[in-house]
Amino acid sequence: MYQAGIVLIAALAVVSLLPSPASVLWVVRALTLSLAPPLALLASALAVVALVDGNLVFAVIAAVTTGAQVCVAGAQWGQGLALGSRPSLFSAFFDLAGFLRARAPETHELVTRDGVPLPLGVWYPADRTTTGPAVVLVHGGGWTGGNWRQLRAYANWLADNGYRAVCISYRLTPPARWDVAPFDVVDAMRWVAARAGELGVDPDRIALFGSSAGGHLALLAASLDEHPLPRAVVSVYGPADLLSLYETLRRRRVSPVDREVSPLVDFLGGTPRDVAHRWEWSSPVAHLGSAPARVCVVTGANDQWVPLETITPYMVAPELPTLVSLKHADHCFDLVWGSIPAQTARFVVLEFLRQAFEDR
């Protein structure tokens, strides 16, 4: 039986090292990179079992796999330390699903500028007696899926660190939502600002936080000169240049039916050849002149779905310096809440928000 375990872990390690795995293997790749410490421990235990059993071939395979996983975890750990974080190995082994600890939110409904009702949830810090900053969270899902509860682990964590956290909704494709989804985010910001007294929010200290497609919408909404303007914006593996993303995914295509770019095409209602102006307007990189002054982008260095080169053009302005590329991390590296990259990302975000809200 141990032989099957060794083969499985070795196969996972190989998949995690592939530069562009097939779409169906992406989750396996992301989870393997995030679970490097426990996989290293399991592989080392299986190496000992194989050695005791006298099976040198499987012992060597398990030992090499252990070494590979240790190298991945070591690089992740070293980067965390270099950034000032102190990743917990206990969390890396055992804290797998942060959403399971999330408290129940206070639920509300906002009505958009064109009369569409959208649900949202509010998480409060333990001390609700004082006015404090708020973070509006925008979920991901490729503009086609997900809901406001998707980021409840982040909302709960932010509330534990003293913030009001508001998880919002926006309209999903189909049909194309390029012209309404960003304004749904703006309307959510307005909803929070209008109820600042009721929520205990300082209306001058509201930040946007987005994940994946939500990161894109957060960056775009913050650049539209619509009030209220966010004090700061955090994008976690969110695309910034949609045309570059389209071309990069097409060039790296591993499926025969353009599965990689279909969410983009659905969101924008056509290809760049069909509706070029939509692609340009919907890319945050096209709005650098009105981009917020405080932006933090955290992404995986091995992100398959939003490659780093499609984000870096957004960070060319000198006033947008905060870009953290996490080593050996793929898209959705925070699926494993306690992974070393996820811990490092949360540390970076918390420090960024602290400084952004303290600046005057």
GROMACS .gro file of C-alpha atoms in nm:
model
  360
    1MET     CA    1   0.000   0.000   0.000
    2TYR     CA    2   0.280   0.245   0.078
    3GLN     CA    3   0.401   0.212  -0.282
    4ALA     CA    4   0.074   0.364  -0.406
    5GLY     CA    5   0.115   0.652  -0.162
    6ILE     CA    6   0.468   0.719  -0.285
    7VAL     CA    7   0.359   0.713  -0.649
    8LEU     CA    8   0.071   0.949  -0.574
    9ILE     CA    9   0.283   1.206  -0.389
   10ALA     CA   10   0.557   1.186  -0.653
   11ALA     CA   11   0.297   1.244  -0.924
   12LEU     CA   12   0.162   1.545  -0.734
   13ALA     CA   13   0.514   1.685  -0.706
   14VAL     CA   14   0.569   1.644  -1.080
   15VAL     CA   15   0.238   1.818  -1.160
   16SER     CA   16   0.331   2.108  -0.931
   17LEU     CA   17   0.653   2.161  -1.126
   18LEU     CA   18   0.492   2.169  -1.471
   19PRO     CA   19   0.496   2.524  -1.612
   20SER     CA   20   0.150   2.504  -1.769
   21PRO     CA   21  -0.058   2.203  -1.668
   22ALA     CA   22  -0.386   2.116  -1.831
   23SER     CA   23  -0.684   2.307  -1.697
   24VAL     CA   24  -0.825   2.005  -1.518
   25LEU     CA   25  -0.499   1.969  -1.322
   26TRP     CA   26  -0.483   2.330  -1.208
   27VAL     CA   27  -0.650   2.268  -0.870
   28VAL     CA   28  -0.414   1.975  -0.808
   29ARG     CA   29  -0.117   2.198  -0.887
   30ALA     CA   30  -0.238   2.484  -0.667
   31LEU     CA   31  -0.313   2.256  -0.373
   32THR     CA   32   0.018   2.070  -0.404
   33LEU     CA   33   0.215   2.395  -0.390
   34SER     CA   34   0.009   2.512  -0.093
   35LEU     CA   35   0.047   2.180   0.092
   36ALA     CA   36   0.425   2.147   0.050
   37PRO     CA   37   0.507   2.109   0.425
   38PRO     CA   38   0.260   1.826   0.503
   39LEU     CA   39   0.341   1.652   0.175
   40ALA     CA   40   0.712   1.669   0.258
   41LEU     CA   41   0.647   1.511   0.597
   42LEU     CA   42   0.429   1.238   0.449
   43ALA     CA   43   0.682   1.161   0.176
   44SER     CA   44   0.964   1.135   0.431
   45ALA     CA   45   0.758   0.896   0.643
   46LEU     CA   46   0.688   0.679   0.337
   47ALA     CA   47   1.060   0.685   0.251
   48VAL     CA   48   1.137   0.540   0.593
   49VAL     CA   49   0.869   0.272   0.550
   50ALA     CA   50   1.010   0.176   0.209
   51LEU     CA   51   1.363   0.165   0.346
   52VAL     CA   52   1.262  -0.060   0.636
   53ASP     CA   53   1.081  -0.282   0.387
   54GLY     CA   54   1.399  -0.307   0.181
   55ASN     CA   55   1.243  -0.147  -0.125
   56LEU     CA   56   1.526   0.088  -0.226
   57VAL     CA   57   1.364   0.206  -0.549
   58PHE     CA   58   1.055   0.339  -0.374
   59ALA     CA   59   1.268   0.472  -0.090
   60VAL     CA   60   1.470   0.678  -0.336
   61ILE     CA   61   1.156   0.805  -0.512
   62ALA     CA   62   1.006   0.909  -0.179
   63ALA     CA   63   1.332   1.072  -0.068
   64VAL     CA   64   1.360   1.274  -0.389
   65THR     CA   65   0.996   1.379  -0.356
   66THR     CA   66   1.062   1.483   0.002
   67GLY     CA   67   1.356   1.693  -0.112
   68ALA     CA   68   1.148   1.863  -0.380
   69GLN     CA   69   0.869   1.950  -0.136
   70VAL     CA   70   1.117   2.072   0.124
   71CYS     CA   71   1.272   2.303  -0.136
   72VAL     CA   72   0.929   2.445  -0.223
   73ALA     CA   73   0.835   2.496   0.142
   74GLY     CA   74   1.177   2.638   0.222
   75ALA     CA   75   1.153   2.898  -0.054
   76GLN     CA   76   0.805   2.996   0.061
   77TRP     CA   77   0.920   3.017   0.424
   78GLY     CA   78   1.229   3.218   0.337
   79GLN     CA   79   1.028   3.473   0.141
   80GLY     CA   80   0.783   3.507   0.429
   81LEU     CA   81   1.068   3.578   0.670
   82ALA     CA   82   1.224   3.826   0.427
   83LEU     CA   83   0.897   4.019   0.411
   84GLY     CA   84   0.873   4.031   0.789
   85SER     CA   85   0.616   3.756   0.834
   86ARG     CA   86   0.655   3.466   1.074
   87PRO     CA   87   0.467   3.181   0.907
   88SER     CA   88   0.335   2.920   1.149
   89LEU     CA   89   0.421   2.560   1.064
   90PHE     CA   90   0.132   2.447   1.282
   91SER     CA   91  -0.106   2.644   1.059
   92ALA     CA   92   0.067   2.513   0.747
   93PHE     CA   93  -0.006   2.157   0.863
   94PHE     CA   94  -0.346   2.188   1.025
   95ASP     CA   95  -0.525   2.514   0.937
   96LEU     CA   96  -0.669   2.407   0.605
   97ALA     CA   97  -1.004   2.586   0.581
   98GLY     CA   98  -1.038   2.929   0.739
   99PHE     CA   99  -1.399   2.968   0.623
  100LEU     CA  100  -1.505   2.699   0.871
  101ARG     CA  101  -1.427   2.938   1.157
  102ALA     CA  102  -1.604   3.238   1.005
  103ARG     CA  103  -1.879   3.381   1.221
  104ALA     CA  104  -2.225   3.449   1.082
  105PRO     CA  105  -2.245   3.799   0.934
  106GLU     CA  106  -2.509   4.066   0.962
  107THR     CA  107  -2.691   4.049   0.628
  108HIS     CA  108  -2.821   4.345   0.430
  109GLU     CA  109  -2.934   4.434   0.081
  110LEU     CA  110  -2.827   4.728  -0.134
  111VAL     CA  111  -3.007   4.861  -0.436
  112THR     CA  112  -2.787   4.960  -0.729
  113ARG     CA  113  -2.820   5.287  -0.922
  114ASP     CA  114  -3.046   5.110  -1.173
  115GLY     CA  115  -3.264   4.947  -0.910
  116VAL     CA  116  -3.118   4.596  -0.884
  117PRO     CA  117  -3.111   4.448  -0.530
  118LEU     CA  118  -2.784   4.279  -0.428
  119PRO     CA  119  -2.717   4.099  -0.099
  120LEU     CA  120  -2.414   4.162   0.121
  121GLY     CA  121  -2.281   4.068   0.463
  122VAL     CA  122  -2.106   4.268   0.738
  123TRP     CA  123  -1.857   4.131   0.988
  124TYR     CA  124  -1.779   4.346   1.292
  125PRO     CA  125  -1.475   4.356   1.520
  126ALA     CA  126  -1.517   4.259   1.885
  127ASP     CA  127  -1.521   4.626   1.988
  128ARG     CA  128  -1.812   4.796   1.813
  129THR     CA  129  -1.818   5.097   2.044
  130THR     CA  130  -1.563   5.300   1.847
  131THR     CA  131  -1.565   5.417   1.487
  132GLY     CA  132  -1.310   5.240   1.269
  133PRO     CA  133  -1.200   5.167   0.913
  134ALA     CA  134  -1.386   4.934   0.679
  135VAL     CA  135  -1.281   4.699   0.401
  136VAL     CA  136  -1.522   4.619   0.117
  137LEU     CA  137  -1.451   4.272  -0.023
  138VAL     CA  138  -1.522   4.175  -0.385
  139HIS     CA  139  -1.532   3.801  -0.459
  140GLY     CA  140  -1.381   3.621  -0.756
  141GLY     CA  141  -1.515   3.349  -0.983
  142GLY     CA  142  -1.416   3.455  -1.333
  143TRP     CA  143  -1.698   3.713  -1.345
  144THR     CA  144  -1.938   3.421  -1.394
  145GLY     CA  145  -1.967   3.261  -1.051
  146GLY     CA  146  -1.912   3.298  -0.680
  147ASN     CA  147  -2.110   3.502  -0.429
  148TRP     CA  148  -2.059   3.744  -0.141
  149ARG     CA  149  -1.996   3.462   0.108
  150GLN     CA  150  -1.692   3.343  -0.086
  151LEU     CA  151  -1.452   3.571   0.103
  152ARG     CA  152  -1.599   3.511   0.448
  153ALA     CA  153  -1.268   3.374   0.579
  154TYR     CA  154  -1.097   3.701   0.484
  155ALA     CA  155  -1.388   3.902   0.627
  156ASN     CA  156  -1.374   3.715   0.956
  157TRP     CA  157  -0.996   3.760   0.971
  158LEU     CA  158  -1.022   4.133   0.900
  159ALA     CA  159  -1.287   4.169   1.171
  160ASP     CA  160  -1.058   3.987   1.414
  161ASN     CA  161  -0.797   4.252   1.333
  162GLY     CA  162  -1.024   4.545   1.407
  163TYR     CA  163  -1.190   4.622   1.072
  164ARG     CA  164  -1.549   4.629   0.962
  165ALA     CA  165  -1.554   4.385   0.671
  166VAL     CA  166  -1.830   4.407   0.409
  167CYS     CA  167  -1.860   4.126   0.155
  168ILE     CA  168  -2.057   4.246  -0.146
  169SER     CA  169  -2.227   4.113  -0.459
  170TYR     CA  170  -2.213   4.223  -0.821
  171ARG     CA  171  -2.395   4.109  -1.132
  172LEU     CA  172  -2.244   3.806  -1.303
  173THR     CA  173  -2.221   3.696  -1.664
  174PRO     CA  174  -2.401   3.601  -1.881
  175PRO     CA  175  -2.489   3.841  -2.032
  176ALA     CA  176  -2.184   4.066  -2.061
  177ARG     CA  177  -2.138   4.271  -1.743
  178TRP     CA  178  -1.838   4.488  -1.827
  179ASP     CA  179  -2.049   4.803  -1.803
  180VAL     CA  180  -2.237   4.726  -1.479
  181ALA     CA  181  -2.020   4.509  -1.251
  182PRO     CA  182  -1.760   4.784  -1.177
  183PHE     CA  183  -2.041   5.025  -1.089
  184ASP     CA  184  -2.201   4.764  -0.862
  185VAL     CA  185  -1.876   4.780  -0.665
  186VAL     CA  186  -1.892   5.161  -0.658
  187ASP     CA  187  -2.254   5.144  -0.539
  188ALA     CA  188  -2.149   4.907  -0.261
  189MET     CA  189  -1.886   5.161  -0.152
  190ARG     CA  190  -2.156   5.428  -0.150
  191TRP     CA  191  -2.382   5.202   0.055
  192VAL     CA  192  -2.112   5.164   0.321
  193ALA     CA  193  -2.033   5.538   0.325
  194ALA     CA  194  -2.402   5.632   0.347
  195ARG     CA  195  -2.446   5.404   0.649
  196ALA     CA  196  -2.116   5.490   0.813
  197GLY     CA  197  -2.282   5.597   1.137
  198GLU     CA  198  -2.495   5.284   1.157
  199LEU     CA  199  -2.203   5.054   1.081
  200GLY     CA  200  -1.950   5.239   1.296
  201VAL     CA  201  -1.734   5.317   0.992
  202ASP     CA  202  -1.508   5.617   0.944
  203PRO     CA  203  -1.622   5.727   0.592
  204ASP     CA  204  -1.273   5.860   0.517
  205ARG     CA  205  -1.117   5.520   0.582
  206ILE     CA  206  -1.275   5.268   0.347
  207ALA     CA  207  -1.063   5.027   0.143
  208LEU     CA  208  -1.142   4.788  -0.139
  209PHE     CA  209  -1.022   4.427  -0.139
  210GLY     CA  210  -1.072   4.198  -0.437
  211SER     CA  211  -0.975   3.842  -0.521
  212SER     CA  212  -0.916   3.726  -0.881
  213ALA     CA  213  -1.199   3.874  -1.091
  214GLY     CA  214  -1.292   4.072  -0.780
  215GLY     CA  215  -0.938   4.212  -0.771
  216HIS     CA  216  -0.984   4.334  -1.127
  217LEU     CA  217  -1.317   4.497  -1.040
  218ALA     CA  218  -1.170   4.658  -0.728
  219LEU     CA  219  -0.884   4.813  -0.926
  220LEU     CA  220  -1.119   4.928  -1.202
  221ALA     CA  221  -1.389   5.067  -0.972
  222ALA     CA  222  -1.129   5.266  -0.778
  223SER     CA  223  -1.011   5.434  -1.100
  224LEU     CA  224  -1.345   5.559  -1.234
  225ASP     CA  225  -1.352   5.892  -1.047
  226GLU     CA  226  -1.673   5.786  -0.878
  227HIS     CA  227  -1.724   5.886  -0.516
  228PRO     CA  228  -1.652   5.781  -0.254
  229LEU     CA  229  -1.295   5.704  -0.352
  230PRO     CA  230  -1.138   5.418  -0.156
  231ARG     CA  231  -0.852   5.501   0.076
  232ALA     CA  232  -0.663   5.198  -0.053
  233VAL     CA  233  -0.709   4.898  -0.283
  234VAL     CA  234  -0.586   4.541  -0.240
  235SER     CA  235  -0.591   4.303  -0.537
  236VAL     CA  236  -0.512   3.938  -0.471
  237TYR     CA  237  -0.419   3.767  -0.802
  238GLY     CA  238  -0.653   3.997  -0.994
  239PRO     CA  239  -0.584   4.081  -1.362
  240ALA     CA  240  -0.493   4.438  -1.453
  241ASP     CA  241  -0.448   4.420  -1.832
  242LEU     CA  242  -0.729   4.218  -1.989
  243LEU     CA  243  -0.597   4.231  -2.344
  244SER     CA  244  -0.254   4.112  -2.231
  245LEU     CA  245  -0.422   3.838  -2.029
  246TYR     CA  246  -0.624   3.728  -2.332
  247GLU     CA  247  -0.318   3.711  -2.555
  248THR     CA  248  -0.108   3.535  -2.291
  249LEU     CA  249  -0.370   3.269  -2.223
  250ARG     CA  250  -0.423   3.214  -2.594
  251ARG     CA  251  -0.050   3.172  -2.642
  252ARG     CA  252  -0.030   2.924  -2.354
  253ARG     CA  253  -0.349   2.748  -2.459
  254VAL     CA  254  -0.368   2.387  -2.341
  255SER     CA  255  -0.734   2.315  -2.424
  256PRO     CA  256  -0.875   2.293  -2.777
  257VAL     CA  257  -1.184   2.511  -2.716
  258ASP     CA  258  -1.043   2.833  -2.568
  259ARG     CA  259  -1.167   2.741  -2.222
  260GLU     CA  260  -0.904   2.968  -2.066
  261VAL     CA  261  -1.028   3.289  -2.230
  262SER     CA  262  -1.404   3.220  -2.240
  263PRO     CA  263  -1.473   3.399  -1.906
  264LEU     CA  264  -1.306   3.711  -2.042
  265VAL     CA  265  -1.501   3.696  -2.367
  266ASP     CA  266  -1.827   3.636  -2.182
  267PHE     CA  267  -1.764   3.925  -1.943
  268LEU     CA  268  -1.685   4.167  -2.225
  269GLY     CA  269  -1.936   4.035  -2.476
  270GLY     CA  270  -1.686   3.957  -2.752
  271THR     CA  271  -1.322   3.913  -2.842
  272PRO     CA  272  -1.074   4.204  -2.867
  273ARG     CA  273  -1.137   4.206  -3.241
  274ASP     CA  274  -1.513   4.237  -3.187
  275VAL     CA  275  -1.531   4.498  -2.909
  276ALA     CA  276  -1.184   4.650  -2.871
  277HIS     CA  277  -1.306   4.959  -2.683
  278ARG     CA  278  -1.460   4.743  -2.410
  279TRP     CA  279  -1.135   4.558  -2.354
  280GLU     CA  280  -0.942   4.881  -2.327
  281TRP     CA  281  -1.188   5.059  -2.097
  282SER     CA  282  -1.227   4.754  -1.871
  283SER     CA  283  -0.852   4.718  -1.809
  284PRO     CA  284  -0.728   4.898  -1.497
  285VAL     CA  285  -0.397   4.955  -1.675
  286ALA     CA  286  -0.581   5.197  -1.906
  287HIS     CA  287  -0.677   5.414  -1.607
  288LEU     CA  288  -0.337   5.470  -1.450
  289GLY     CA  289  -0.392   5.845  -1.458
  290SER     CA  290  -0.679   5.811  -1.212
  291ALA     CA  291  -0.552   5.506  -1.023
  292PRO     CA  292  -0.567   5.526  -0.643
  293ALA     CA  293  -0.247   5.629  -0.469
  294ARG     CA  294  -0.238   5.330  -0.237
  295VAL     CA  295  -0.249   4.994  -0.416
  296CYS     CA  296  -0.126   4.653  -0.301
  297VAL     CA  297  -0.116   4.363  -0.545
  298VAL     CA  298  -0.038   4.014  -0.415
  299THR     CA  299  -0.010   3.729  -0.663
  300GLY     CA  300   0.152   3.392  -0.715
  301ALA     CA  301   0.476   3.376  -0.909
  302ASN     CA  302   0.346   3.058  -1.075
  303ASP     CA  303  -0.008   3.180  -1.141
  304GLN     CA  304  -0.148   2.989  -1.438
  305TRP     CA  305  -0.466   3.192  -1.487
  306VAL     CA  306  -0.337   3.546  -1.425
  307PRO     CA  307   0.034   3.536  -1.514
  308LEU     CA  308   0.257   3.793  -1.351
  309GLU     CA  309   0.341   3.963  -1.680
  310THR     CA  310  -0.025   4.064  -1.720
  311ILE     CA  311  -0.012   4.250  -1.387
  312THR     CA  312   0.327   4.422  -1.385
  313PRO     CA  313   0.233   4.685  -1.650
  314TYR     CA  314  -0.016   4.825  -1.399
  315MET     CA  315   0.260   4.877  -1.143
  316VAL     CA  316   0.478   5.100  -1.360
  317ALA     CA  317   0.364   5.422  -1.195
  318PRO     CA  318   0.607   5.520  -0.915
  319GLU     CA  319   0.322   5.582  -0.673
  320LEU     CA  320   0.206   5.217  -0.710
  321PRO     CA  321   0.504   5.028  -0.566
  322THR     CA  322   0.344   4.748  -0.365
  323LEU     CA  323   0.362   4.429  -0.569
  324VAL     CA  324   0.437   4.101  -0.394
  325SER     CA  325   0.491   3.791  -0.607
  326LEU     CA  326   0.476   3.483  -0.386
  327LYS     CA  327   0.722   3.207  -0.466
  328HIS     CA  328   0.585   2.865  -0.563
  329ALA     CA  329   0.224   2.988  -0.547
  330ASP     CA  330  -0.046   2.945  -0.809
  331HIS     CA  331  -0.381   3.112  -0.859
  332CYS     CA  332  -0.602   3.070  -0.550
  333PHE     CA  333  -0.302   2.989  -0.330
  334ASP     CA  334  -0.526   3.080  -0.035
  335LEU     CA  335  -0.758   2.783  -0.093
  336VAL     CA  336  -0.548   2.634   0.186
  337TRP     CA  337  -0.593   2.901   0.453
  338GLY     CA  338  -0.288   2.805   0.655
  339SER     CA  339  -0.047   2.759   0.364
  340ILE     CA  340   0.277   2.952   0.391
  341PRO     CA  341   0.196   3.172   0.086
  342ALA     CA  342  -0.150   3.248   0.229
  343GLN     CA  343  -0.002   3.342   0.568
  344THR     CA  344   0.254   3.566   0.399
  345ALA     CA  345  -0.014   3.730   0.185
  346ARG     CA  346  -0.229   3.808   0.489
  347PHE     CA  347   0.069   3.960   0.668
  348VAL     CA  348   0.147   4.182   0.367
  349VAL     CA  349  -0.216   4.290   0.333
  350LEU     CA  350  -0.252   4.368   0.703
  351GLU     CA  351   0.065   4.578   0.706
  352PHE     CA  352  -0.044   4.759   0.393
  353LEU     CA  353  -0.387   4.841   0.534
  354ARG     CA  354  -0.239   4.956   0.863
  355GLN     CA  355  -0.008   5.199   0.687
  356ALA     CA  356  -0.275   5.314   0.441
  357PHE     CA  357  -0.522   5.397   0.716
  358GLU     CA  358  -0.258   5.570   0.926
  359ASP     CA  359  -0.139   5.795   0.641
  360ARG     CA  360  -0.299   6.136   0.615
   0.00000   0.00000   0.00000
